[in-house]
PDB file of C-alpha atoms in Angstrom:
ATOM      1  CA  UNK A  11     -11.261  -0.838   1.714  1.00 86.00           C
ATOM      2  CA  UNK A  12     -12.431  -3.773   3.768  1.00 84.00           C
ATOM      3  CA  UNK A  13      -9.611  -6.293   3.300  1.00 81.00           C
ATOM      4  CA  UNK A  14      -6.400  -7.106   1.421  1.00 79.00           C
ATOM      5  CA  UNK A  15      -8.059  -9.128  -1.324  1.00 78.00           C
ATOM      6  CA  UNK A  16     -11.464  -8.270  -2.809  1.00 82.00           C
ATOM      7  CA  UNK A  17     -11.265  -4.571  -1.949  1.00 86.00           C
ATOM      8  CA  UNK A  18      -8.267  -4.266  -4.263  1.00 92.00           C
ATOM      9  CA  UNK A  19      -9.773  -6.264  -7.149  1.00 92.00           C
ATOM     10  CA  UNK A  20     -10.734  -3.389  -9.464  1.00 94.00           C
ATOM     11  CA  UNK A  21      -7.496  -1.469  -9.098  1.00 95.00           C
ATOM     12  CA  UNK A  22      -9.388   1.573  -7.837  1.00 96.00           C
ATOM     13  CA  UNK A  23      -8.086   1.256  -4.277  1.00 96.00           C
ATOM     14  CA  UNK A  24      -4.498   1.380  -5.573  1.00 97.00           C
ATOM     15  CA  UNK A  25      -5.414   4.392  -7.712  1.00 97.00           C
ATOM     16  CA  UNK A  26      -7.152   6.150  -4.802  1.00 97.00           C
ATOM     17  CA  UNK A  27      -4.162   5.631  -2.549  1.00 96.00           C
ATOM     18  CA  UNK A  28      -1.740   6.987  -5.127  1.00 97.00           C
ATOM     19  CA  UNK A  29      -4.061   9.844  -6.066  1.00 98.00           C
ATOM     20  CA  UNK A  30      -4.057  10.979  -2.430  1.00 96.00           C
ATOM     21  CA  UNK A  31      -0.280  11.486  -2.648  1.00 97.00           C
ATOM     22  CA  UNK A  32      -0.089  12.574  -6.292  1.00 97.00           C
ATOM     23  CA  UNK A  33      -3.402  14.291  -7.156  1.00 97.00           C
ATOM     24  CA  UNK A  34      -1.990  15.800 -10.338  1.00 97.00           C
ATOM     25  CA  UNK A  35      -0.938  12.409 -11.747  1.00 97.00           C
ATOM     26  CA  UNK A  36      -4.376  11.473 -13.129  1.00 97.00           C
ATOM     27  CA  UNK A  37      -8.098  12.233 -12.914  1.00 97.00           C
ATOM     28  CA  UNK A  38      -9.397   9.765 -10.337  1.00 97.00           C
ATOM     29  CA  UNK A  39     -13.022  10.703 -11.031  1.00 97.00           C
ATOM     30  CA  UNK A  40     -12.690   9.514 -14.617  1.00 97.00           C
ATOM     31  CA  UNK A  41     -11.698   5.944 -13.667  1.00 98.00           C
ATOM     32  CA  UNK A  42     -14.126   3.072 -14.155  1.00 97.00           C
ATOM     33  CA  UNK A  43     -14.319   0.035 -11.817  1.00 94.00           C
ATOM     34  CA  UNK A  44     -14.739  -2.329 -14.778  1.00 95.00           C
ATOM     35  CA  UNK A  45     -11.507  -1.115 -16.432  1.00 97.00           C
ATOM     36  CA  UNK A  46      -9.375  -3.280 -14.169  1.00 95.00           C
ATOM     37  CA  UNK A  47      -6.406  -3.671 -16.504  1.00 96.00           C
ATOM     38  CA  UNK A  48      -6.174   0.090 -17.089  1.00 98.00           C
ATOM     39  CA  UNK A  49      -6.603   0.871 -13.384  1.00 97.00           C
ATOM     40  CA  UNK A  50      -3.819  -1.494 -12.325  1.00 97.00           C
ATOM     41  CA  UNK A  51      -1.532  -0.272 -15.108  1.00 97.00           C
ATOM     42  CA  UNK A  52      -2.137   3.349 -14.123  1.00 98.00           C
ATOM     43  CA  UNK A  53      -1.590   2.686 -10.426  1.00 97.00           C
ATOM     44  CA  UNK A  54       1.578   0.651 -10.856  1.00 97.00           C
ATOM     45  CA  UNK A  55       3.064   3.081 -13.386  1.00 97.00           C
ATOM     46  CA  UNK A  56       2.286   6.047 -11.128  1.00 98.00           C
ATOM     47  CA  UNK A  57       3.810   4.287  -8.117  1.00 97.00           C
ATOM     48  CA  UNK A  58       6.964   3.515 -10.057  1.00 97.00           C
ATOM     49  CA  UNK A  59       7.313   6.947 -11.676  1.00 97.00           C
ATOM     50  CA  UNK A  60       6.286   9.158  -8.783  1.00 97.00           C
ATOM     51  CA  UNK A  61       7.230   7.147  -5.696  1.00 96.00           C
ATOM     52  CA  UNK A  62      10.056   5.001  -7.055  1.00 96.00           C
ATOM     53  CA  UNK A  63       8.159   1.860  -6.042  1.00 96.00           C
ATOM     54  CA  UNK A  64       9.475  -1.335  -7.576  1.00 93.00           C
ATOM     55  CA  UNK A  65       6.954  -3.074  -9.846  1.00 90.00           C
ATOM     56  CA  UNK A  66       6.425  -6.093  -7.619  1.00 93.00           C
ATOM     57  CA  UNK A  67       3.040  -6.926  -9.146  1.00 92.00           C
ATOM     58  CA  UNK A  68       2.193  -7.592 -12.782  1.00 93.00           C
ATOM     59  CA  UNK A  69      -1.010  -6.208 -14.268  1.00 94.00           C
ATOM     60  CA  UNK A  70      -1.756  -9.529 -15.958  1.00 94.00           C
ATOM     61  CA  UNK A  71      -1.441 -11.391 -12.661  1.00 91.00           C
ATOM     62  CA  UNK A  72      -3.872  -8.970 -11.023  1.00 92.00           C
ATOM     63  CA  UNK A  73      -6.550  -9.269 -13.727  1.00 92.00           C
ATOM     64  CA  UNK A  74      -6.250 -13.037 -14.163  1.00 92.00           C
ATOM     65  CA  UNK A  75      -8.290 -13.671 -11.018  1.00 86.00           C
ATOM     66  CA  UNK A  76     -11.318 -11.693  -9.826  1.00 84.00           C
ATOM     67  CA  UNK A  77      -9.830 -11.433  -6.313  1.00 87.00           C
ATOM     68  CA  UNK A  78      -6.126 -10.660  -5.942  1.00 89.00           C
ATOM     69  CA  UNK A  79      -3.958 -12.603  -3.527  1.00 89.00           C
ATOM     70  CA  UNK A  80      -4.023 -10.810  -0.167  1.00 90.00           C
ATOM     71  CA  UNK A  81      -0.342 -11.539   0.545  1.00 92.00           C
ATOM     72  CA  UNK A  82       0.715 -10.026  -2.778  1.00 91.00           C
ATOM     73  CA  UNK A  83      -1.360  -6.901  -2.153  1.00 92.00           C
ATOM     74  CA  UNK A  84       0.003  -6.573   1.376  1.00 93.00           C
ATOM     75  CA  UNK A  85       3.603  -6.970   0.202  1.00 94.00           C
ATOM     76  CA  UNK A  86       3.147  -4.362  -2.521  1.00 95.00           C
ATOM     77  CA  UNK A  87       1.568  -1.906  -0.083  1.00 95.00           C
ATOM     78  CA  UNK A  88       4.475  -2.370   2.323  1.00 96.00           C
ATOM     79  CA  UNK A  89       6.908  -1.522  -0.475  1.00 97.00           C
ATOM     80  CA  UNK A  90       4.844   1.486  -1.511  1.00 97.00           C
ATOM     81  CA  UNK A  91       4.771   2.696   2.087  1.00 96.00           C
ATOM     82  CA  UNK A  92       8.545   2.300   2.358  1.00 95.00           C
ATOM     83  CA  UNK A  93       9.023   4.339  -0.822  1.00 96.00           C
ATOM     84  CA  UNK A  94       6.651   7.074   0.331  1.00 97.00           C
ATOM     85  CA  UNK A  95       8.500   7.304   3.649  1.00 95.00           C
ATOM     86  CA  UNK A  96      11.838   7.506   1.828  1.00 94.00           C
ATOM     87  CA  UNK A  97      10.507  10.413  -0.253  1.00 93.00           C
ATOM     88  CA  UNK A  98       9.314  12.175   2.905  1.00 92.00           C
ATOM     89  CA  UNK A  99       5.664  11.926   1.889  1.00 93.00           C
ATOM     90  CA  UNK A 100       4.692   9.854   4.930  1.00 90.00           C
ATOM     91  CA  UNK A 101       5.788  10.889   8.375  1.00 84.00           C
ATOM     92  CA  UNK A 102       6.657   8.221  10.895  1.00 80.00           C
ATOM     93  CA  UNK A 103       6.896   8.465  14.645  1.00 78.00           C
ATOM     94  CA  UNK A 104      10.383   8.589  16.024  1.00 72.00           C
ATOM     95  CA  UNK A 105      11.104   6.011  18.688  1.00 62.00           C
TER      96      UNK A 105
END
């Protein structure tokens, strides 16, 4: 992942992130970069089902453009992080 736009364009970065927390949810090695719609659908469904992450992004919005909006990706990742913290899957430093 190099940035918050093009690096997330195939949906694989979302899938890789979720697979790191939920390795039994799907076979990451079987995913194809060109199957963008399926990758986004899988990632967003997994995030909602396993992490309780609100579906802030729509699959159709993500596949409409070759490069997703960086602000949308960033906002979604913040929400995913918050959900993972709430489930105790991400440890934060106490201040």
